[in-house]
Short mmCIF file of C-alpha atoms and ligand atoms in Angstrom, two decimals:
data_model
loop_
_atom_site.label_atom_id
_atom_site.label_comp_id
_atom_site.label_asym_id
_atom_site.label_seq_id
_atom_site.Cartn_x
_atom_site.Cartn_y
_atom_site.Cartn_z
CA UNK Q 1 28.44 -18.90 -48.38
CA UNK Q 2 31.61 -20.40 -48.09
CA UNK Q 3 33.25 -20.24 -44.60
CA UNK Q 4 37.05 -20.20 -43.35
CA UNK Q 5 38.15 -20.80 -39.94
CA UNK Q 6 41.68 -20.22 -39.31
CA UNK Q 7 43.08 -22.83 -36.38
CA UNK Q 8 43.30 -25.88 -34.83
CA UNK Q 9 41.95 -25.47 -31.36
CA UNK Q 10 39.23 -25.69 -28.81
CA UNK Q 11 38.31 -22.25 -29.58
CA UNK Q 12 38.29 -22.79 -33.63
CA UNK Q 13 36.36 -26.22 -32.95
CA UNK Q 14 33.42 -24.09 -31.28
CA UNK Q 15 33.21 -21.29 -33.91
CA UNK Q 16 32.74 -23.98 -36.37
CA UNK Q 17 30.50 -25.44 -34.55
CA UNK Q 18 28.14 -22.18 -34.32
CA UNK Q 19 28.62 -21.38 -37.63
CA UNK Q 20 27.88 -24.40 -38.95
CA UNK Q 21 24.25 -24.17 -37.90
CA UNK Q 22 23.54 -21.28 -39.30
CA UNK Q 23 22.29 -21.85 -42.70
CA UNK Q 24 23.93 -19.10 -44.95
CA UNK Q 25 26.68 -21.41 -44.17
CA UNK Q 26 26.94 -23.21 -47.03
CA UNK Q 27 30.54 -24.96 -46.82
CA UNK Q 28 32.52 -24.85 -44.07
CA UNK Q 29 36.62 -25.10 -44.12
CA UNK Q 30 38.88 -25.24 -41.38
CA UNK Q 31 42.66 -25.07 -41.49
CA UNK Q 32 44.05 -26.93 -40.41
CA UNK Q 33 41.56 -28.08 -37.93
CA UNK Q 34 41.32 -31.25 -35.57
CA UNK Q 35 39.79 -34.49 -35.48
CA UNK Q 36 36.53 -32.94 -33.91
CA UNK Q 37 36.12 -30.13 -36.56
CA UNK Q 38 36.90 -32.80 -39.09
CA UNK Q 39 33.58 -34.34 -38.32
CA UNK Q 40 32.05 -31.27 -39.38
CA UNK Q 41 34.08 -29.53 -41.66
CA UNK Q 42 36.62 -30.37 -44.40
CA UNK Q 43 39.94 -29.81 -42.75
CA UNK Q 44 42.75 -28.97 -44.72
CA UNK Q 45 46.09 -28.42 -43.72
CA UNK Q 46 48.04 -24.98 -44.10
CA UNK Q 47 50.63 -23.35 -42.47
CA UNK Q 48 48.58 -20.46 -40.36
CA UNK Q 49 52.07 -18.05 -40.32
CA UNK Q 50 51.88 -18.27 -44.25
CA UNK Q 51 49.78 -15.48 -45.40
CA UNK Q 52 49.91 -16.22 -48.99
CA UNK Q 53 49.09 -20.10 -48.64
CA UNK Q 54 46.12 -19.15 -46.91
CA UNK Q 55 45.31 -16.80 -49.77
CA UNK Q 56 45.50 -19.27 -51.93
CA UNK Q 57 43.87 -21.77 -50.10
CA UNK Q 58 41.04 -19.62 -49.80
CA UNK Q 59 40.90 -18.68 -53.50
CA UNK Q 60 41.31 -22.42 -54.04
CA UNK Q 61 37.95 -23.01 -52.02
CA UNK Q 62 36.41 -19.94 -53.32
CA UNK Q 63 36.01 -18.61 -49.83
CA UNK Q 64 33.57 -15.73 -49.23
CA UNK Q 65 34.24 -15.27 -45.63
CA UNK Q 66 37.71 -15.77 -43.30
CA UNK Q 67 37.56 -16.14 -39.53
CA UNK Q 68 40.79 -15.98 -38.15
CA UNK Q 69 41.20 -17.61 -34.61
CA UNK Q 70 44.72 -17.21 -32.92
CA UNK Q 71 46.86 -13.75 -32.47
CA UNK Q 72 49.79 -14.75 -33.55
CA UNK Q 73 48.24 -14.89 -37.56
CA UNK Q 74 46.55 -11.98 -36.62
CA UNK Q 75 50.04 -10.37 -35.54
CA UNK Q 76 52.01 -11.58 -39.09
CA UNK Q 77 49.47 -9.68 -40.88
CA UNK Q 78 46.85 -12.04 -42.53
CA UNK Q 79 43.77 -10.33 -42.30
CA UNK Q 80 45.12 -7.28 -44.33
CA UNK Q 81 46.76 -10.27 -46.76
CA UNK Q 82 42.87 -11.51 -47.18
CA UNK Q 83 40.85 -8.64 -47.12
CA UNK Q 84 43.31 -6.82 -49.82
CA UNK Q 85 42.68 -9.99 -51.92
CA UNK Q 86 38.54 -8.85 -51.59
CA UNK Q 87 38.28 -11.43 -49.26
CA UNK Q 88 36.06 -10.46 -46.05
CA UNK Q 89 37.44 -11.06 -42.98
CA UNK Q 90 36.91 -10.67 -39.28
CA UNK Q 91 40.10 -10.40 -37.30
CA UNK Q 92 41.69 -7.31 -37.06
CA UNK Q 93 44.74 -5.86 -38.94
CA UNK Q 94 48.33 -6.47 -38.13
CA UNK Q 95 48.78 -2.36 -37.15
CA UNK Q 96 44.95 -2.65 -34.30
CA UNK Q 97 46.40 -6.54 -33.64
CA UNK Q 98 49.24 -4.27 -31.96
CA UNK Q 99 46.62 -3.77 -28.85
CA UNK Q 100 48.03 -7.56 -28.12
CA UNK Q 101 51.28 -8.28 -29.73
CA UNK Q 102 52.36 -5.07 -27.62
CA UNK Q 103 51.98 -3.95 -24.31
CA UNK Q 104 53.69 -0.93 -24.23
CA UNK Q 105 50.97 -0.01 -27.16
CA UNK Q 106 48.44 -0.89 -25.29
CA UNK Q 107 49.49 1.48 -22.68
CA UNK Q 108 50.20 4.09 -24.72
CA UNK Q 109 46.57 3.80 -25.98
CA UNK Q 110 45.39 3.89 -22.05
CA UNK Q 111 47.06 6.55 -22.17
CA UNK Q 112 45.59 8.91 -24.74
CA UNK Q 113 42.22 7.85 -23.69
CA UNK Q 114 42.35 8.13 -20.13
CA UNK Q 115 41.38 4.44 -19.40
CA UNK Q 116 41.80 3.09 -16.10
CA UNK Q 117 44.71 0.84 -15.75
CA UNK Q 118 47.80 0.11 -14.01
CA UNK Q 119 50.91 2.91 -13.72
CA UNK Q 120 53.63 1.67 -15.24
CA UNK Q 121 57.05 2.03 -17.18
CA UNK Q 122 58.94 1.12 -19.79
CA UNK Q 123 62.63 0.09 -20.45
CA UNK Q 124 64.67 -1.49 -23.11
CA UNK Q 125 67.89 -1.45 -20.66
CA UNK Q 126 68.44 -3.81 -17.61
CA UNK Q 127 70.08 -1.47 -15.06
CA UNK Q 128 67.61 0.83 -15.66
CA UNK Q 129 64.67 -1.25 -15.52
CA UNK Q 130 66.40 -2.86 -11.94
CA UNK Q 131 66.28 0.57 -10.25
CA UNK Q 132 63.09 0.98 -10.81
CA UNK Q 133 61.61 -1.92 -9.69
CA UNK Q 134 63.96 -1.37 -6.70
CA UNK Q 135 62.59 1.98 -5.65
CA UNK Q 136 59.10 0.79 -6.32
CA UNK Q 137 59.53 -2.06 -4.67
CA UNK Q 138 57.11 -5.24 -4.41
CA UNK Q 139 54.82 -6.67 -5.64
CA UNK Q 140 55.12 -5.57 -8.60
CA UNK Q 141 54.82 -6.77 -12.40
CA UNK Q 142 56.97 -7.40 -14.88
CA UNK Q 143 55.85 -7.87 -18.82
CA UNK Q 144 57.70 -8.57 -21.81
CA UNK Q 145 56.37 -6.41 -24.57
CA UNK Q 146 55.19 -8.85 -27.27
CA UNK Q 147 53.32 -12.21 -27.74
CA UNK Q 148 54.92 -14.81 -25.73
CA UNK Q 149 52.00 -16.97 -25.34
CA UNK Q 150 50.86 -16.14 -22.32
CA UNK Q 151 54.28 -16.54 -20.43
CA UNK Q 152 56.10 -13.52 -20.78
CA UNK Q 153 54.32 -11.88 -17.34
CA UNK Q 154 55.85 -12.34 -13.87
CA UNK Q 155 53.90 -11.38 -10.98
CA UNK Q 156 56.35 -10.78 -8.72
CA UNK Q 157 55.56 -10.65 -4.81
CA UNK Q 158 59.21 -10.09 -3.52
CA UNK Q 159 62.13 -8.02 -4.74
CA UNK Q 160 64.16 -10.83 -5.66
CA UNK Q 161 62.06 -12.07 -7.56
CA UNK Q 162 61.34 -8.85 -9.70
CA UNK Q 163 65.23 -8.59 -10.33
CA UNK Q 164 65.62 -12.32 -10.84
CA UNK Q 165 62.56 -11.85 -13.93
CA UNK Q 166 64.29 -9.13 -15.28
CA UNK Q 167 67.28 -10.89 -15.57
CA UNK Q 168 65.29 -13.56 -17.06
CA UNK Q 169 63.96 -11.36 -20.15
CA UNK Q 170 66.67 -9.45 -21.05
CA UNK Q 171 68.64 -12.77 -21.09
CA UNK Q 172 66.50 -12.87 -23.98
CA UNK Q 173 64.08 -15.95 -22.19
CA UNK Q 174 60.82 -14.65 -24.14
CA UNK Q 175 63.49 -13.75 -27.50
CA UNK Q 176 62.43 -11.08 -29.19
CA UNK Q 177 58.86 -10.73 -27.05
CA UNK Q 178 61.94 -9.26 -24.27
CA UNK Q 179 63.38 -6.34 -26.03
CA UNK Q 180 61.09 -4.05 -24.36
CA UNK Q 181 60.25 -4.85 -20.76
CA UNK Q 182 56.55 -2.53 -18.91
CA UNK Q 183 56.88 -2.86 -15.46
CA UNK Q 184 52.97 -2.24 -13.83
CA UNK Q 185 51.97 -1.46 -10.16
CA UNK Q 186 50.29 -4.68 -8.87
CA UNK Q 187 46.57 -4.34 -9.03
CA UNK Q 188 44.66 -6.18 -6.75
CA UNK Q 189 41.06 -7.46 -7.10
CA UNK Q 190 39.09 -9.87 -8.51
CA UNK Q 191 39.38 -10.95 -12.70
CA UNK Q 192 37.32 -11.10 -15.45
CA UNK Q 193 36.85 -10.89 -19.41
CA UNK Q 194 34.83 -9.22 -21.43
CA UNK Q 195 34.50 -9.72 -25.32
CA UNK Q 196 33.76 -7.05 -27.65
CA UNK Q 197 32.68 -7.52 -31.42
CA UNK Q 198 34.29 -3.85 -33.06
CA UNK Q 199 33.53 -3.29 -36.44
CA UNK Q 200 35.89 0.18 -35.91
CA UNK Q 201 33.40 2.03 -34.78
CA UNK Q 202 30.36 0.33 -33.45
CA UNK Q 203 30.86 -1.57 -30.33
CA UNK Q 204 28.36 -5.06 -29.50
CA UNK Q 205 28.98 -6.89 -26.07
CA UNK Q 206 28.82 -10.39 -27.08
CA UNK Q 207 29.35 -11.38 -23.25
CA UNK Q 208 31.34 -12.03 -19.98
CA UNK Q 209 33.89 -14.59 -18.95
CA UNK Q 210 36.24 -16.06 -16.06
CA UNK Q 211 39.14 -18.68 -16.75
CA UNK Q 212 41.14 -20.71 -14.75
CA UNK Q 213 44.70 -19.91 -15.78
CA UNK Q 214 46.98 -22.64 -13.46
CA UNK Q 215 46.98 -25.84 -14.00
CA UNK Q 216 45.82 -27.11 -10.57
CA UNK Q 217 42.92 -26.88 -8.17
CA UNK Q 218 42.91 -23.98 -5.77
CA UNK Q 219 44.31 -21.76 -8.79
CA UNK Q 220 47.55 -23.69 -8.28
CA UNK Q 221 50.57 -24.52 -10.20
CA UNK Q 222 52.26 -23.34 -12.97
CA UNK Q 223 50.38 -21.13 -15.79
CA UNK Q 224 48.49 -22.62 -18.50
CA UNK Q 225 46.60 -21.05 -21.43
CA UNK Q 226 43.40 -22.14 -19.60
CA UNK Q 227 41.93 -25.35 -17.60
CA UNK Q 228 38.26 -24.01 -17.57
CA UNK Q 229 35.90 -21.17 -18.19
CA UNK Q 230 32.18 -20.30 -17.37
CA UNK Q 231 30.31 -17.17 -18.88
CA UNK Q 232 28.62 -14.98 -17.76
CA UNK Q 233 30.91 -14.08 -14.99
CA UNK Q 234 28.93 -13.06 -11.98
CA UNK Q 235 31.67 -10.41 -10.71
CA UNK Q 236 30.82 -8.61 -14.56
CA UNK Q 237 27.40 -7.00 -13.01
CA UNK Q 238 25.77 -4.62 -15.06
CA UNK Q 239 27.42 -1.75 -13.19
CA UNK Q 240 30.57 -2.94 -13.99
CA UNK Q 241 30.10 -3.93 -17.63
CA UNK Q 242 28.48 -0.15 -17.76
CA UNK Q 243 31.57 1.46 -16.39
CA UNK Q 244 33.91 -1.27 -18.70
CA UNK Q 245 32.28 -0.19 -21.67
CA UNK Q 246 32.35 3.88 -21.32
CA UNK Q 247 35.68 4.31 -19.34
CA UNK Q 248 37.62 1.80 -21.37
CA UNK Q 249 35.99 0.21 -24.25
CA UNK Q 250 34.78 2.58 -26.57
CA UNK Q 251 37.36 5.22 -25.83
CA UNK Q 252 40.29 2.84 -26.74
CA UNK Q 253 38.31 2.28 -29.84
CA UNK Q 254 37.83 5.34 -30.65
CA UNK Q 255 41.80 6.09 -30.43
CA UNK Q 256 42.53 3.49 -32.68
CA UNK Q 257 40.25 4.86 -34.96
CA UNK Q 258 41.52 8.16 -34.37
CA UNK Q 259 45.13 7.00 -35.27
CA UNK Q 260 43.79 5.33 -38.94
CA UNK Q 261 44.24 2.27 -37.34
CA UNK Q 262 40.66 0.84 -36.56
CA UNK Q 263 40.19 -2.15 -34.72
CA UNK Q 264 37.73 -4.55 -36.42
CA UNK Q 265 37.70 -8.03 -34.83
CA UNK Q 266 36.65 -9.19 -31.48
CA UNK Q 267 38.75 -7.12 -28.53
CA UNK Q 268 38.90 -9.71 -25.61
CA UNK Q 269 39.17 -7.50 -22.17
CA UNK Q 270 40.89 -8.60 -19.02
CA UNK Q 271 40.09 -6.11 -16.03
CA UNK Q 272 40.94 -6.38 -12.61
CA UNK Q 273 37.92 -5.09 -10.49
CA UNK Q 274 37.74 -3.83 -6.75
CA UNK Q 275 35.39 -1.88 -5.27
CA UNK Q 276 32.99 -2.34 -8.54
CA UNK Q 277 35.68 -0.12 -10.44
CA UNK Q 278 36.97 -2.17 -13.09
CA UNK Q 279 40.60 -1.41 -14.57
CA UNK Q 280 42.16 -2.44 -18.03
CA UNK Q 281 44.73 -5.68 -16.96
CA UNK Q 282 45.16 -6.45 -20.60
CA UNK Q 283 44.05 -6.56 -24.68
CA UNK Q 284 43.52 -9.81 -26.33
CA UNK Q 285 42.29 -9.28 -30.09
CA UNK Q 286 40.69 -12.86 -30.73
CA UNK Q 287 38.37 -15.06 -28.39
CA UNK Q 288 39.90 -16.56 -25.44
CA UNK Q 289 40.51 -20.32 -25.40
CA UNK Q 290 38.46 -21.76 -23.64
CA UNK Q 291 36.68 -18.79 -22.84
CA UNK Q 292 35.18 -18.76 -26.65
CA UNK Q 293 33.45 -22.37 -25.96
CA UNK Q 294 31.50 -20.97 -23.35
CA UNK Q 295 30.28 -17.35 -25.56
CA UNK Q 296 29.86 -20.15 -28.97
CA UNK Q 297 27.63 -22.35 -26.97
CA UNK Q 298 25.49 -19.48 -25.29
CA UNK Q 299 25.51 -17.65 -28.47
CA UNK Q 300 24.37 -20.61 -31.25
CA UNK Q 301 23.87 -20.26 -34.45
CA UNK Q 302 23.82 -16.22 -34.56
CA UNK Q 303 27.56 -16.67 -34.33
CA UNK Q 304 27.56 -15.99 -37.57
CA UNK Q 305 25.10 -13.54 -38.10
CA UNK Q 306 27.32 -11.05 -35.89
CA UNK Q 307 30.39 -12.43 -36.75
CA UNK Q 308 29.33 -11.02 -40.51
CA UNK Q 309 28.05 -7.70 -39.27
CA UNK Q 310 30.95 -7.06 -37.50
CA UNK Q 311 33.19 -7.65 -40.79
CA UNK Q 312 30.34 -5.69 -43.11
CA UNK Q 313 30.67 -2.92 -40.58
CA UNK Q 314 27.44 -2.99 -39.60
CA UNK Q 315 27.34 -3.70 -36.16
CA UNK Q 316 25.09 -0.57 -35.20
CA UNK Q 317 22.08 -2.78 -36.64
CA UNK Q 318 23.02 -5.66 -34.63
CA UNK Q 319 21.05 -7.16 -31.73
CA UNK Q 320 21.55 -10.23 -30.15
CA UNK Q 321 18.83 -12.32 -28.53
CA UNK Q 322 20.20 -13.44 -25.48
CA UNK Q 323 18.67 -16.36 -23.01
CA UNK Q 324 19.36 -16.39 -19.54
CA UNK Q 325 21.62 -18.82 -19.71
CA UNK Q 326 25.15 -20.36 -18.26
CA UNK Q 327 27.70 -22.00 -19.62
CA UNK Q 328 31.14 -23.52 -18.20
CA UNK Q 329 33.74 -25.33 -20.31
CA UNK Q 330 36.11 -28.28 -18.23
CA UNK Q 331 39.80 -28.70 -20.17
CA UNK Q 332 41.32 -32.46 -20.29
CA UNK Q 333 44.73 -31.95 -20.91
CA UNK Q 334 47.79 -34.27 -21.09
CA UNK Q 335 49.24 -34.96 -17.83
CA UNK Q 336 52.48 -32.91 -18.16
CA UNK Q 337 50.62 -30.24 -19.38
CA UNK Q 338 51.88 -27.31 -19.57
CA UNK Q 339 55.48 -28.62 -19.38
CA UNK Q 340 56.25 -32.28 -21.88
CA UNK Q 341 53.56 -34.78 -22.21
CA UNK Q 342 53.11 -38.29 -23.76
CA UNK Q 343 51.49 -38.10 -27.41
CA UNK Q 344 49.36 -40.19 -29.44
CA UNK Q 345 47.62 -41.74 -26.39
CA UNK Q 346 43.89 -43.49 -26.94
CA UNK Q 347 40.79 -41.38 -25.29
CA UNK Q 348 37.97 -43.75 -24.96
CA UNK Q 349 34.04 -42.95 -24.58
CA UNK Q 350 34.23 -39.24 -26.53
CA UNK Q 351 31.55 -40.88 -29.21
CA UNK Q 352 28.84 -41.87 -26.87
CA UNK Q 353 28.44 -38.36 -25.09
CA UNK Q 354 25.65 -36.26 -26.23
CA UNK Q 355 27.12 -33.94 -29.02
CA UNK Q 356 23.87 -30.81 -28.98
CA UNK Q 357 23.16 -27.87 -28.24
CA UNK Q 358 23.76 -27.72 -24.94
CA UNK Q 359 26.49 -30.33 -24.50
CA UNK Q 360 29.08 -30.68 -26.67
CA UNK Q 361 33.02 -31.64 -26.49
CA UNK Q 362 35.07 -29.26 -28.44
CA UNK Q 363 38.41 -31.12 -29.59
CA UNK Q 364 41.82 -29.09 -29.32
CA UNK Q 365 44.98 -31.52 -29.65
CA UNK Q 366 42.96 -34.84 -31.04
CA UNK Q 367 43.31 -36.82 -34.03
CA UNK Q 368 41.82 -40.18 -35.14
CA UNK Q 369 44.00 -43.06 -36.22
CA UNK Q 370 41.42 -45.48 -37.84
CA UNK Q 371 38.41 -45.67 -35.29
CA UNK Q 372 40.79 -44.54 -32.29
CA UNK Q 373 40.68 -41.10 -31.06
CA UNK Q 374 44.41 -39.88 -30.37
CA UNK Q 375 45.73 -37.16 -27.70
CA UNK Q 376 48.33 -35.28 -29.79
CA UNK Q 377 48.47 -31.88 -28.03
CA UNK Q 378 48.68 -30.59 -24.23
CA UNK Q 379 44.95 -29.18 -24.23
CA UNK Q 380 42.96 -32.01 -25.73
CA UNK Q 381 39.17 -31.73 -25.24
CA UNK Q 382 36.92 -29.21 -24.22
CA UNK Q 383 33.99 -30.23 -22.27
CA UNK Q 384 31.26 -27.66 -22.36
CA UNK Q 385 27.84 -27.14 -21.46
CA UNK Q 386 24.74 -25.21 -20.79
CA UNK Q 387 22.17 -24.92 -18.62
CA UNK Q 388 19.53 -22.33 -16.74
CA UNK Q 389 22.18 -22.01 -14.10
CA UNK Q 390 25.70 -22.56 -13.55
CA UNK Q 391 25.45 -25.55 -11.06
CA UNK Q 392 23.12 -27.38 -13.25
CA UNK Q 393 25.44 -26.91 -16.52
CA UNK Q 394 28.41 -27.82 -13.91
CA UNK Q 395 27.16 -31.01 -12.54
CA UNK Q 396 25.94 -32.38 -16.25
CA UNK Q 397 29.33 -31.09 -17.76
CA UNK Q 398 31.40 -32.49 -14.95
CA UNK Q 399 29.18 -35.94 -15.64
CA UNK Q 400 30.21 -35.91 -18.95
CA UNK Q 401 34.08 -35.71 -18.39
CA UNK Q 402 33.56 -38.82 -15.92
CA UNK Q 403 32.53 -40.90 -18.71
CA UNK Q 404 35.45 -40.19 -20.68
CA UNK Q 405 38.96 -42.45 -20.23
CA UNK Q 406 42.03 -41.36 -20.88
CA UNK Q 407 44.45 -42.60 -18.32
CA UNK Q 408 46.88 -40.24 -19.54
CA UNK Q 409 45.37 -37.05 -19.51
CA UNK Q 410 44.03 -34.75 -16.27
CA UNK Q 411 41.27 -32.06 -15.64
CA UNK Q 412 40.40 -29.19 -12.65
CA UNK Q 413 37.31 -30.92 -10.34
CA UNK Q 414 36.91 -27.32 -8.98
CA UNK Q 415 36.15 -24.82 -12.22
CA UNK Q 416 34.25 -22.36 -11.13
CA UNK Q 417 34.48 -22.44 -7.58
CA UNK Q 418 34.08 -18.12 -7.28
CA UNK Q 419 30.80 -18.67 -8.63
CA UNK Q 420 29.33 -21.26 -6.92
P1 AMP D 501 48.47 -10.53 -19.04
O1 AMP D 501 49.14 -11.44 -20.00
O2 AMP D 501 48.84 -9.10 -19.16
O3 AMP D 501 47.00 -10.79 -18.92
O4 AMP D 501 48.98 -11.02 -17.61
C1 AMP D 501 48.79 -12.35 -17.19
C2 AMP D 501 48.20 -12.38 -15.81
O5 AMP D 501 49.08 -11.69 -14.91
C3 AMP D 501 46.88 -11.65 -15.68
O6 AMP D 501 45.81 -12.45 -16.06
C4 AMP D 501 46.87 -11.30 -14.23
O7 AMP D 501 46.48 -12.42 -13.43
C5 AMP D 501 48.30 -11.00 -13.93
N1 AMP D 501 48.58 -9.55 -14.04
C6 AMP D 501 48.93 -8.88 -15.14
N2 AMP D 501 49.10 -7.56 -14.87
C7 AMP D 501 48.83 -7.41 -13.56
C8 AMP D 501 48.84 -6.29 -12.67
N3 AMP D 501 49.20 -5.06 -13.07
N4 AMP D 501 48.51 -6.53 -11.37
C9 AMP D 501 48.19 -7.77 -10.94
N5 AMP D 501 48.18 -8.84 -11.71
C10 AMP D 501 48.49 -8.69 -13.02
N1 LIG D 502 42.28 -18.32 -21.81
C1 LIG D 502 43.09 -17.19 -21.98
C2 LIG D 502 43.44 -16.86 -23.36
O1 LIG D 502 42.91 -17.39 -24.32
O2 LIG D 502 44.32 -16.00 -23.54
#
C-alpha cells in the first residue's frame, strides 16, 4: 500500500521508519519530511495547515493510507478532509482533536466521566479569574485554553506570580489560545505518559513514557517540547496502568463516543501519580515528540499493523507482541534552543553511526546541502536506542551522541536520571 506521513519531525522520522519495514508498505511519502526521512522516503513538500493540498497530494500519489503526526493539522480538521475523500486515516477528527486543542473540554469530559483529575475553573474575564486565584491561593496553575505549543501553562508557586500569568494571557500573550483561561489546583507527584491506540471504541496500550521537558540538566531551565524520553516508564507499574486505564481511559472514551464524537487516533496521557493513584494532568491526541521514538523503536515493524487496525476499527483483534525491552531517546538541539538559534550549521559524523534496529538517529530540523548535513531547526536529531535494560540502551545511546560534532548544537548528559 501506499503510505502518508504527515510532518517533519523526530516523531514523523520514527513512524516512517517503523512503517517502512513492514512490508504491506509498498511506497512510503512524507510531507514534507526532513533530510533523515528523505533517505527513506520520497519527501515532498506541502503546507500541513492546507487540508485540501494534502488531499490532493494524496490523490496525486494515490495514497491508501494517511498518518497524521502533529495536533495542530489534527486541530484544522484534516483527518475528516481525508477520510471524507475515502481516504483512511489515523488521527482523530477536528470535533475528538478538541480533547487537546481545549482544556476546558477536556475537563468537561473529566467531568461527565468521573475521571480523576485536578479541580479547577474557568474564566474568560480577568478580574474574575484574579479573585480566584487570590482566594485559592498558591501554587496553583494557570492554562490557556487552546494549543499554544506547549507554552500556554504557568505553574505558578507564589501569588504574584499567578496574577502576573494572568495578566500575561489575557494581554492576549498565547492570542487566541488566551480567550479562555482553567485555573487547576496544583497536583503534586511524580509524571508520566501513557499512549493509547482508540479506534472509538476499542482501547490497545501501545506503552509507557517519561520526557524531559526543560532544557537543562536537573530538569532546569526554561520549557522545551522535549530534550529526552525513555519508555517504559518504571513509575507506570502495572497497578497504575490498571487503574489509568479503567478510571480514566476508557471512560473518557466512552464519553466521546457517547457525544457522536469518537476519538480514533492515538490519545497520549499525561498523569500525575502519588500514592500509586494516578490522575489525568492532560490529553495529547498524537504521539509525543520524542516520546514516539522511544514506542517506534520498541514497537518495529508492527507499527503499522496496529496503526491500520486502529483506523479499520478493528482494534479488539489486535495483539501486540511485546519484548522486554527499553528504550531512551537523547535530543541535540541548537544551542539557543528553545529561545533563537544559529541555522544552517554543519553536523559531522551522523553517517558513520549504526542506523538498525536498535540504534538509530531520527532527524527533526536537518537538511543536506550537497554531502553536508545542515541544522535548520531548534530540535535537530534524535538519538535513540534499545537495549534489555535501560542503562545498557543509555550508555550505547549516550556513545553514539559523543561521536557526533556539531559545535553549535547541545544535549541533556542526565536523561533519565528517575530511572536509573
Ligand atoms: P500541560 O500542557 O497541561 O501538560 O501542562 C504542562 C506541564 O505543566 C505538565 O506537564 C505539568 O508538569 C505541569 N502541570 C500542568 N497541570 C498541572 C497541575 N494541575 N499540577 C501540577 N503541575 C501541572
Ligand atoms: N514531548 C511532549 C510532547 O510531545 O508534547
Amino acid at each position: 500500500m501506499n503510505i502518508l506521513i504527515l510532518g517533519s519531525g523526530g516523531r514523523e522520522h520514527a513512524l516512517a521508519w517503523a512503517v517502512k519495514q513492514n512490508p504491506k508498505c509498498d511506497h512510503l511519502v512524507c510531507a514534507p519530511g526532513n533530510a533523515g526521512m528523505a533517505e527513506i522516503a520520497d519527501c515532498i513538500a506541502v503546507d500541513v495547515m492546507d487540508n485540501d493540498a494534502v488531499l490532493k497530494l494524496c490523490r496525486a500519489q494515490a495514497i491508501d493510507f494517511a498518518i497524521i503526526g502533529a495536533e495542530n493539522p489534527l486541530a484544522n480538521g484534516v483527518a475528516d478532509v481525508l477520510r471524507a475523500a475515502g481516504i483512511l486515516t489515523f488521527g482523530p477528527s477536528k470535533a475528538a482533536a478538541e480533547l487537546e486543542s481545549s482544556k476546558a473540554f477536556t475537563k468537561q469530559i473529566c467531568d461527565a466521566c468521573n475521571a480523576p483529575t485536578a479541580a479547577y475553573a474557568r474564566f474568560t474575564e480577568l478580574n474574575a479569574a484574579k479573585a480566584y486565584v487570590t482566594a485559592q491561593g498558591a501554587p496553583i496553575v494557570i492554562k490557556a485554553d487552546g494549543l499554544a505549543a506547549g507554552k500556554g501553562v504557568i505553574v505558578a508557586m507564589d501569588l504574584q506570580q499567578a496574577l502576573d500569568g494572568l495578566d500575561d494571557i489575557f494581554d492576549g500573550a498565547f492570542g487566541y489560545a488566551g480567550a479562555q483561561v482553567v485555573i487547576e489546583e496544583f497536583m503534586d507527584g511524580e509524571e508520566a505518559s501513557y499512549f493509547i491506540l482508540s479506534d472509538g471504541k476499542n482501547i490497545l496500550p501501545i506503552g509507557t513514557a517519561q520526557d524531559h521537558k526543560r532544557a537543562y540538566e536537573g530538569d532546569k531551565g526554561p520549557n522545551t517540547g522535549g530534550m529526552g524520553a525513555y519508555s517504559p516508564a518504571p513509575i507506570m507499574t502495572d497497578a497504575v496502568t490498571q487503574k489509568a486505564l479503567t478510571q480514566i481511559i476508557q471512560p473518557s472514551i466512552d464519553e466521546m463516543a457517547r457525544r457522536g464524537t469518537p476519538f480514533q487516533g492515538v490519545l497520549f496521557a499525561g498523569f500525575m501519580i502519588k500514592d500509586g493513584q494516578p490522575r489525568l494532568v492532560e490529553y495529547n491526541v498524537r504521539f509525543g515528540d520524542p516520546e514516539c521514538q522511544t514506542i517506534m523503536m520498541r514497537l518495529g515493524a508492527q507499527a503499522l499493523d496496529v496503526l491500520l487496525a486502529c483506523a479499520e476499527q478493528r482494534l479488539n483483534e489486535t495483539q501486540i507482541n511485546w519484548a522486554d525491552d527499553h528504550a531512551v531517546s537523547i535530543v541535540l538541539a541548537a544551542k539557543g534552543y528553545p529561545g533563537s538559534y544559529e541555522k544552517d550549521t554543519e553536523i559531522k559524523g551522523v553517517n558513520t553511526l549504526p542506523s538498525d534496529s536498535k540504534n538509530m538517529v531520527f532527524h527533526a530540523g536537518t537538511k543536506t546541502d550537497g554531502d553536508k548535513l545542515l541544522a535548520i531547526g531548534g530540535r535537530v536529531l534524535n538519538v535513540t536506542t534499545r537495549g534489555s535494560s535501560f542503562q545498557e540502551a543509555r550508555t550505547r545511546a549516550y556513545a553514539m551522541v559523543d561521536q557526533i560534532e556539531w559545535e553549535q548544537g547541545f544535549h541533556r548528559k542526565d536523561i533519565g536520571w528517575r530511572a536509573l
